[in-house]
PDB file of C-alpha atoms and ligand atoms in Angstrom:
ATOM      1  CA  MET A 122    -102.152  18.372  29.748  1.00 98.00           C
ATOM      2  CA  LYS A 123     -99.951  15.332  30.277  1.00 98.00           C
ATOM      3  CA  ILE A 124     -98.172  13.988  27.195  1.00 98.00           C
ATOM      4  CA  THR A 125     -96.660  10.486  27.178  1.00 98.00           C
ATOM      5  CA  TYR A 126     -94.569   9.211  24.278  1.00 98.00           C
ATOM      6  CA  TYR A 127     -94.606   5.530  23.274  1.00 97.00           C
ATOM      7  CA  GLY A 128     -92.059   5.647  20.473  1.00 97.00           C
ATOM      8  CA  HIS A 129     -92.453   6.279  16.732  1.00 98.00           C
ATOM      9  CA  SER A 130     -95.431   8.689  16.445  1.00 98.00           C
ATOM     10  CA  CYS A 131     -97.567   7.370  19.306  1.00 98.00           C
ATOM     11  CA  PHE A 132     -98.606   9.802  22.050  1.00 98.00           C
ATOM     12  CA  LEU A 133    -101.064   9.432  24.927  1.00 98.00           C
ATOM     13  CA  LEU A 134    -102.655  12.736  25.974  1.00 98.00           C
ATOM     14  CA  GLU A 135    -104.405  13.211  29.325  1.00 98.00           C
ATOM     15  CA  PHE A 136    -106.349  16.026  30.879  1.00 98.00           C
ATOM     16  CA  GLY A 137    -108.982  16.079  33.612  1.00 95.00           C
ATOM     17  CA  GLY A 138    -109.210  12.285  33.769  1.00 96.00           C
ATOM     18  CA  GLU A 139    -109.774  11.963  30.011  1.00 97.00           C
ATOM     19  CA  LYS A 140    -107.266  10.187  27.779  1.00 98.00           C
ATOM     20  CA  VAL A 141    -106.847   9.999  24.017  1.00 98.00           C
ATOM     21  CA  ILE A 142    -104.152   8.284  21.986  1.00 98.00           C
ATOM     22  CA  VAL A 143    -102.619   9.376  18.688  1.00 99.00           C
ATOM     23  CA  ASP A 144    -101.278   6.892  16.095  1.00 98.00           C
ATOM     24  CA  PRO A 145    -101.261   3.798  18.391  1.00 98.00           C
ATOM     25  CA  PHE A 146     -98.510   1.766  16.710  1.00 98.00           C
ATOM     26  CA  ILE A 147     -97.716  -0.359  19.760  1.00 97.00           C
ATOM     27  CA  SER A 148     -97.617  -4.160  19.226  1.00 96.00           C
ATOM     28  CA  ASP A 149     -95.170  -4.011  16.306  1.00 96.00           C
ATOM     29  CA  ASN A 150     -93.171  -1.094  17.723  1.00 95.00           C
ATOM     30  CA  PRO A 151     -89.708  -2.256  18.864  1.00 94.00           C
ATOM     31  CA  HIS A 152     -89.595   0.580  21.420  1.00 90.00           C
ATOM     32  CA  THR A 153     -92.907  -0.116  23.055  1.00 86.00           C
ATOM     33  CA  VAL A 154     -93.032  -0.379  26.846  1.00 91.00           C
ATOM     34  CA  MET A 155     -96.790  -0.796  27.033  1.00 93.00           C
ATOM     35  CA  LYS A 156     -99.435  -3.335  26.136  1.00 94.00           C
ATOM     36  CA  PRO A 157    -102.350  -1.998  24.114  1.00 95.00           C
ATOM     37  CA  GLU A 158    -104.660  -4.070  26.366  1.00 96.00           C
ATOM     38  CA  GLU A 159    -103.692  -1.750  29.258  1.00 93.00           C
ATOM     39  CA  LEU A 160    -105.011   1.366  27.554  1.00 97.00           C
ATOM     40  CA  GLU A 161    -108.266   3.024  28.573  1.00 97.00           C
ATOM     41  CA  VAL A 162    -108.966   5.871  26.198  1.00 98.00           C
ATOM     42  CA  ALA A 163    -111.923   8.019  25.147  1.00 98.00           C
ATOM     43  CA  ALA A 164    -110.796   8.219  21.518  1.00 98.00           C
ATOM     44  CA  ILE A 165    -108.119   7.157  19.057  1.00 99.00           C
ATOM     45  CA  LEU A 166    -106.822   9.783  16.641  1.00 99.00           C
ATOM     46  CA  LEU A 167    -105.113   8.845  13.379  1.00 99.00           C
ATOM     47  CA  THR A 168    -102.960  11.102  11.203  1.00 99.00           C
ATOM     48  CA  HIS A 169    -103.006   8.813   8.144  1.00 98.00           C
ATOM     49  CA  GLY A 170    -103.542   5.272   6.920  1.00 98.00           C
ATOM     50  CA  HIS A 171    -100.046   3.741   7.014  1.00 98.00           C
ATOM     51  CA  SER A 172     -99.698   0.707   9.253  1.00 97.00           C
ATOM     52  CA  ASP A 173     -97.045   2.329  11.472  1.00 98.00           C
ATOM     53  CA  HIS A 174     -99.766   4.814  12.505  1.00 98.00           C
ATOM     54  CA  VAL A 175    -103.037   2.833  12.432  1.00 98.00           C
ATOM     55  CA  GLY A 176    -101.246   0.149  14.460  1.00 98.00           C
ATOM     56  CA  ASP A 177    -103.480  -1.292  17.201  1.00 98.00           C
ATOM     57  CA  ALA A 178    -106.307   1.209  16.628  1.00 98.00           C
ATOM     58  CA  VAL A 179    -108.987  -1.365  15.771  1.00 98.00           C
ATOM     59  CA  ASN A 180    -108.359  -3.583  18.808  1.00 98.00           C
ATOM     60  CA  ILE A 181    -108.224  -0.618  21.188  1.00 98.00           C
ATOM     61  CA  ALA A 182    -111.407   0.886  19.734  1.00 98.00           C
ATOM     62  CA  LYS A 183    -113.295  -2.403  20.142  1.00 98.00           C
ATOM     63  CA  ARG A 184    -112.127  -3.030  23.697  1.00 98.00           C
ATOM     64  CA  CYS A 185    -112.616   0.569  24.912  1.00 98.00           C
ATOM     65  CA  ASP A 186    -115.826   0.970  22.873  1.00 98.00           C
ATOM     66  CA  CYS A 187    -114.476   4.325  21.722  1.00 98.00           C
ATOM     67  CA  PRO A 188    -114.353   5.997  18.312  1.00 98.00           C
ATOM     68  CA  ILE A 189    -111.478   6.172  15.861  1.00 99.00           C
ATOM     69  CA  ILE A 190    -111.198   9.773  14.690  1.00 99.00           C
ATOM     70  CA  ALA A 191    -109.678   9.879  11.229  1.00 99.00           C
ATOM     71  CA  ASN A 192    -110.136  11.398   7.804  1.00 98.00           C
ATOM     72  CA  TYR A 193    -113.377  10.474   6.030  1.00 98.00           C
ATOM     73  CA  GLU A 194    -111.868   7.756   3.832  1.00 98.00           C
ATOM     74  CA  ILE A 195    -110.051   5.928   6.642  1.00 98.00           C
ATOM     75  CA  ALA A 196    -113.007   6.268   9.018  1.00 98.00           C
ATOM     76  CA  GLN A 197    -115.529   4.859   6.542  1.00 98.00           C
ATOM     77  CA  TYR A 198    -113.180   2.044   5.570  1.00 98.00           C
ATOM     78  CA  LEU A 199    -112.521   0.973   9.171  1.00 98.00           C
ATOM     79  CA  ASN A 200    -116.191   1.253  10.077  1.00 98.00           C
ATOM     80  CA  ALA A 201    -117.242  -0.954   7.140  1.00 98.00           C
ATOM     81  CA  LYS A 202    -114.419  -3.488   7.380  1.00 97.00           C
ATOM     82  CA  GLU A 203    -113.894  -3.738  11.143  1.00 98.00           C
ATOM     83  CA  ASP A 204    -117.259  -2.579  12.511  1.00 97.00           C
ATOM     84  CA  VAL A 205    -115.622  -0.066  14.860  1.00 98.00           C
ATOM     85  CA  LYS A 206    -117.083   3.249  15.976  1.00 98.00           C
ATOM     86  CA  VAL A 207    -115.697   6.127  13.954  1.00 98.00           C
ATOM     87  CA  GLU A 208    -115.836   9.906  13.858  1.00 98.00           C
ATOM     88  CA  PRO A 209    -114.926  10.999  10.337  1.00 98.00           C
ATOM     89  CA  MET A 210    -113.568  14.484   9.718  1.00 98.00           C
ATOM     90  CA  HIS A 211    -111.266  16.165   7.235  1.00 98.00           C
ATOM     91  CA  ILE A 212    -108.571  18.749   6.716  1.00 98.00           C
ATOM     92  CA  GLY A 213    -109.561  22.218   7.893  1.00 98.00           C
ATOM     93  CA  GLY A 214    -112.324  20.883  10.111  1.00 98.00           C
ATOM     94  CA  THR A 215    -112.579  20.760  13.878  1.00 98.00           C
ATOM     95  CA  LEU A 216    -114.261  18.039  15.926  1.00 98.00           C
ATOM     96  CA  SER A 217    -115.379  18.745  19.494  1.00 98.00           C
ATOM     97  CA  ALA A 218    -115.767  15.973  22.059  1.00 98.00           C
ATOM     98  CA  PRO A 219    -116.140  15.764  25.840  1.00 97.00           C
ATOM     99  CA  TRP A 220    -112.355  15.301  26.194  1.00 98.00           C
ATOM    100  CA  GLY A 221    -111.429  18.363  24.077  1.00 98.00           C
ATOM    101  CA  LYS A 222    -111.181  19.132  20.393  1.00 98.00           C
ATOM    102  CA  VAL A 223    -109.060  18.370  17.372  1.00 99.00           C
ATOM    103  CA  LYS A 224    -108.472  20.292  14.149  1.00 98.00           C
ATOM    104  CA  MET A 225    -107.100  18.439  11.145  1.00 98.00           C
ATOM    105  CA  THR A 226    -104.314  20.284   9.325  1.00 98.00           C
ATOM    106  CA  LEU A 227    -102.234  19.725   6.201  1.00 98.00           C
ATOM    107  CA  ALA A 228     -99.442  17.216   5.916  1.00 98.00           C
ATOM    108  CA  PHE A 229     -97.461  16.259   2.809  1.00 98.00           C
ATOM    109  CA  HIS A 230     -97.143  12.487   2.650  1.00 98.00           C
ATOM    110  CA  GLY A 231     -99.150   9.405   1.556  1.00 98.00           C
ATOM    111  CA  SER A 232    -102.108   7.862   3.358  1.00 98.00           C
ATOM    112  CA  GLY A 233    -102.958   4.516   1.698  1.00 98.00           C
ATOM    113  CA  LEU A 234    -104.290   1.798   3.996  1.00 98.00           C
ATOM    114  CA  GLU A 235    -101.994  -1.214   3.710  1.00 95.00           C
ATOM    115  CA  LEU A 236    -103.768  -4.425   2.656  1.00 95.00           C
ATOM    116  CA  GLY A 237    -100.575  -6.489   2.400  1.00 92.00           C
ATOM    117  CA  ALA A 238     -98.677  -7.775  -0.653  1.00 94.00           C
ATOM    118  CA  GLY A 239     -98.031  -4.207  -1.784  1.00 93.00           C
ATOM    119  CA  LYS A 240    -101.732  -3.453  -2.157  1.00 96.00           C
ATOM    120  CA  PHE A 241    -103.357  -0.316  -0.777  1.00 97.00           C
ATOM    121  CA  GLU A 242    -106.857   0.963  -0.165  1.00 97.00           C
ATOM    122  CA  TYR A 243    -107.231   4.690  -0.851  1.00 98.00           C
ATOM    123  CA  GLY A 244    -106.814   6.447   2.487  1.00 98.00           C
ATOM    124  CA  GLY A 245    -107.582  10.042   1.591  1.00 98.00           C
ATOM    125  CA  LEU A 246    -105.057  12.699   2.485  1.00 98.00           C
ATOM    126  CA  PRO A 247    -102.560  12.580   5.351  1.00 98.00           C
ATOM    127  CA  ALA A 248    -102.982  15.102   8.148  1.00 98.00           C
ATOM    128  CA  GLY A 249    -101.485  16.830  11.125  1.00 99.00           C
ATOM    129  CA  LEU A 250    -103.558  17.309  14.260  1.00 99.00           C
ATOM    130  CA  LEU A 251    -104.005  20.336  16.500  1.00 99.00           C
ATOM    131  CA  ILE A 252    -105.343  18.813  19.706  1.00 99.00           C
ATOM    132  CA  ARG A 253    -106.753  21.006  22.458  1.00 98.00           C
ATOM    133  CA  MET A 254    -107.391  19.676  25.974  1.00 98.00           C
ATOM    134  CA  GLY A 255    -108.095  22.126  28.773  1.00 96.00           C
ATOM    135  CA  ASP A 256    -106.496  25.336  27.570  1.00 95.00           C
ATOM    136  CA  ARG A 257    -103.416  23.704  26.068  1.00 98.00           C
ATOM    137  CA  THR A 258    -102.648  22.855  22.443  1.00 98.00           C
ATOM    138  CA  PHE A 259    -100.554  19.938  21.205  1.00 98.00           C
ATOM    139  CA  TYR A 260     -99.598  19.875  17.522  1.00 99.00           C
ATOM    140  CA  HIS A 261     -98.878  16.407  16.095  1.00 99.00           C
ATOM    141  CA  ALA A 262     -97.429  17.026  12.643  1.00 99.00           C
ATOM    142  CA  GLY A 263     -98.069  13.458  11.451  1.00 99.00           C
ATOM    143  CA  ASP A 264     -95.750  12.155   8.752  1.00 99.00           C
ATOM    144  CA  THR A 265     -94.887  15.144   6.626  1.00 99.00           C
ATOM    145  CA  ALA A 266     -92.375  17.037   4.594  1.00 98.00           C
ATOM    146  CA  LEU A 267     -91.566  20.599   5.531  1.00 98.00           C
ATOM    147  CA  PHE A 268     -94.172  22.905   3.974  1.00 98.00           C
ATOM    148  CA  GLY A 269     -94.597  26.679   3.983  1.00 98.00           C
ATOM    149  CA  ASP A 270     -98.064  26.698   5.538  1.00 98.00           C
ATOM    150  CA  MET A 271     -96.484  25.600   8.819  1.00 98.00           C
ATOM    151  CA  LYS A 272     -95.763  29.317   9.165  1.00 98.00           C
ATOM    152  CA  ILE A 273     -99.508  29.978   9.014  1.00 98.00           C
ATOM    153  CA  ILE A 274    -100.248  27.175  11.494  1.00 98.00           C
ATOM    154  CA  GLY A 275     -97.768  28.888  13.822  1.00 98.00           C
ATOM    155  CA  GLU A 276     -99.295  32.317  13.263  1.00 98.00           C
ATOM    156  CA  LEU A 277    -102.898  31.254  13.794  1.00 98.00           C
ATOM    157  CA  ASN A 278    -102.367  29.016  16.825  1.00 98.00           C
ATOM    158  CA  HIS A 279    -100.576  29.245  20.114  1.00 98.00           C
ATOM    159  CA  ILE A 280     -98.957  25.817  20.246  1.00 98.00           C
ATOM    160  CA  ASP A 281     -97.718  24.684  23.660  1.00 98.00           C
ATOM    161  CA  VAL A 282     -96.012  21.486  22.518  1.00 98.00           C
ATOM    162  CA  ALA A 283     -95.320  20.269  18.976  1.00 99.00           C
ATOM    163  CA  ALA A 284     -94.242  16.766  17.955  1.00 99.00           C
ATOM    164  CA  LEU A 285     -92.238  16.813  14.712  1.00 99.00           C
ATOM    165  CA  PRO A 286     -90.865  13.911  12.670  1.00 99.00           C
ATOM    166  CA  ILE A 287     -87.067  13.975  12.329  1.00 99.00           C
ATOM    167  CA  GLY A 288     -86.408  10.518  10.851  1.00 98.00           C
ATOM    168  CA  ASP A 289     -85.850  11.649   7.248  1.00 98.00           C
ATOM    169  CA  ARG A 290     -86.368   9.416   4.194  1.00 98.00           C
ATOM    170  CA  PHE A 291     -90.179   9.164   4.643  1.00 98.00           C
ATOM    171  CA  THR A 292     -90.656  12.541   6.375  1.00 98.00           C
ATOM    172  CA  MET A 293     -88.746  15.690   7.236  1.00 98.00           C
ATOM    173  CA  GLY A 294     -85.223  15.086   8.400  1.00 98.00           C
ATOM    174  CA  PRO A 295     -83.565  16.938  11.277  1.00 98.00           C
ATOM    175  CA  GLU A 296     -82.582  20.010   9.249  1.00 98.00           C
ATOM    176  CA  ASP A 297     -86.030  20.605   7.794  1.00 99.00           C
ATOM    177  CA  ALA A 298     -87.597  19.904  11.202  1.00 99.00           C
ATOM    178  CA  LEU A 299     -85.455  22.724  12.640  1.00 98.00           C
ATOM    179  CA  ILE A 300     -86.879  25.084  10.023  1.00 98.00           C
ATOM    180  CA  ALA A 301     -90.393  23.867  10.883  1.00 99.00           C
ATOM    181  CA  ALA A 302     -89.694  24.596  14.543  1.00 98.00           C
ATOM    182  CA  THR A 303     -88.708  28.199  13.819  1.00 98.00           C
ATOM    183  CA  TRP A 304     -91.952  28.651  11.857  1.00 98.00           C
ATOM    184  CA  LEU A 305     -94.367  26.990  14.295  1.00 98.00           C
ATOM    185  CA  LYS A 306     -93.345  29.101  17.313  1.00 98.00           C
ATOM    186  CA  SER A 307     -94.280  26.352  19.761  1.00 98.00           C
ATOM    187  CA  ASP A 308     -93.100  26.644  23.360  1.00 98.00           C
ATOM    188  CA  CYS A 309     -91.606  23.138  23.228  1.00 98.00           C
ATOM    189  CA  TYR A 310     -90.750  20.469  20.634  1.00 99.00           C
ATOM    190  CA  ILE A 311     -90.666  16.677  20.896  1.00 99.00           C
ATOM    191  CA  PRO A 312     -88.884  14.729  18.122  1.00 99.00           C
ATOM    192  CA  MET A 313     -90.705  11.665  16.758  1.00 98.00           C
ATOM    193  CA  HIS A 314     -90.651   9.104  13.921  1.00 98.00           C
ATOM    194  CA  TYR A 315     -86.977   8.150  14.325  1.00 98.00           C
ATOM    195  CA  ASN A 316     -84.944   5.037  15.273  1.00 98.00           C
ATOM    196  CA  THR A 317     -87.891   2.660  14.836  1.00 98.00           C
ATOM    197  CA  MET A 318     -86.132   1.049  11.869  1.00 97.00           C
ATOM    198  CA  PRO A 319     -82.686   1.326  10.278  1.00 97.00           C
ATOM    199  CA  ALA A 320     -83.837   3.726   7.528  1.00 98.00           C
ATOM    200  CA  ILE A 321     -84.779   6.446  10.019  1.00 98.00           C
ATOM    201  CA  GLN A 322     -81.835   6.425  12.451  1.00 98.00           C
ATOM    202  CA  GLN A 323     -81.233   9.879  13.961  1.00 98.00           C
ATOM    203  CA  ASP A 324     -79.738  11.430  17.086  1.00 98.00           C
ATOM    204  CA  PRO A 325     -82.645  13.213  18.808  1.00 98.00           C
ATOM    205  CA  HIS A 326     -80.352  14.746  21.446  1.00 98.00           C
ATOM    206  CA  LYS A 327     -78.299  16.430  18.721  1.00 98.00           C
ATOM    207  CA  TRP A 328     -81.537  17.811  17.252  1.00 98.00           C
ATOM    208  CA  VAL A 329     -82.664  19.213  20.604  1.00 98.00           C
ATOM    209  CA  LYS A 330     -79.205  20.790  21.028  1.00 98.00           C
ATOM    210  CA  GLU A 331     -79.627  22.449  17.624  1.00 98.00           C
ATOM    211  CA  LEU A 332     -82.994  23.766  18.798  1.00 98.00           C
ATOM    212  CA  SER A 333     -81.406  25.317  21.879  1.00 98.00           C
ATOM    213  CA  ASN A 334     -78.783  26.966  19.637  1.00 98.00           C
ATOM    214  CA  ARG A 335     -81.766  28.718  18.008  1.00 98.00           C
ATOM    215  CA  MET A 336     -83.264  29.705  21.380  1.00 98.00           C
ATOM    216  CA  LEU A 337     -85.955  27.021  21.025  1.00 98.00           C
ATOM    217  CA  ARG A 338     -86.820  24.407  23.627  1.00 98.00           C
ATOM    218  CA  GLY A 339     -86.983  20.700  22.906  1.00 98.00           C
ATOM    219  CA  VAL A 340     -87.201  17.555  24.957  1.00 98.00           C
ATOM    220  CA  VAL A 341     -86.309  13.984  24.036  1.00 98.00           C
ATOM    221  CA  LEU A 342     -88.816  11.571  25.530  1.00 98.00           C
ATOM    222  CA  GLU A 343     -87.871   7.921  25.846  1.00 97.00           C
ATOM    223  CA  SER A 344     -90.697   5.472  25.264  1.00 97.00           C
ATOM    224  CA  GLY A 345     -92.969   5.626  28.319  1.00 97.00           C
ATOM    225  CA  GLN A 346     -91.736   9.050  29.461  1.00 98.00           C
ATOM    226  CA  SER A 347     -94.105  11.988  29.987  1.00 98.00           C
ATOM    227  CA  ILE A 348     -94.110  15.745  30.250  1.00 98.00           C
ATOM    228  CA  SER A 349     -96.852  17.784  31.882  1.00 97.00           C
ATOM    229  CA  ILE A 350     -97.730  21.308  30.840  1.00 95.00           C
ATOM    230  CA  GLU A 351     -99.752  23.375  33.272  1.00 83.00           C
TER     231      GLU A 351
HETATM  232 NI1   NI B 544     -96.604   7.299   6.848  1.00 77.03          NI
HETATM  233 MN1   MN B 545     -94.844   6.701   9.345  1.00 77.03          MN
END
């Protein structure tokens, strides 16, 4: 599996010629190095309804003629309002597709779809995603607080790479993300959801150093950088 980071919580995953993108917040992302028009993906996966995660999903789905995979509430809303293909699912469930499969897990956060002027459409519950392509598993924690069931996610799954928010204020901060990392038992961690805006400034290199002090492996990806796991 090849994993490319595009800043904030946006990751492109590739395996065997198939590509999917998670939380495609691209056009309004100050760290973007990519144009959403350049993407060719088989599916778009969303962790929750906030605009810094839904991002360019509708435009990409229309152009690539591919589904948006999201919780039931977000999927039905986007299908009705934007006439895009959707694949609804929900927490605890797994969806299989030609490119691989995804299981929706818990996250502790909000999920309202932003309508502007402080108004929200109900967006169901936020989620994390366990994404399997080939025989590798990528865990995208979504926006979340630290929660005890991360221990169970780590016990029940062999996670090859986990992306964890470290920005604080809206999600876990660096210290709680270190605790999450010890619980999840992933082979490698990528920090996300930091430095996109002043309220979530963090030093990801310091966080990765703290991981190594705990005998855990982390990697800081700049926007556009990739890692491959065989
Ligand atoms: Ni959010
Ligand atoms: Mn967010």
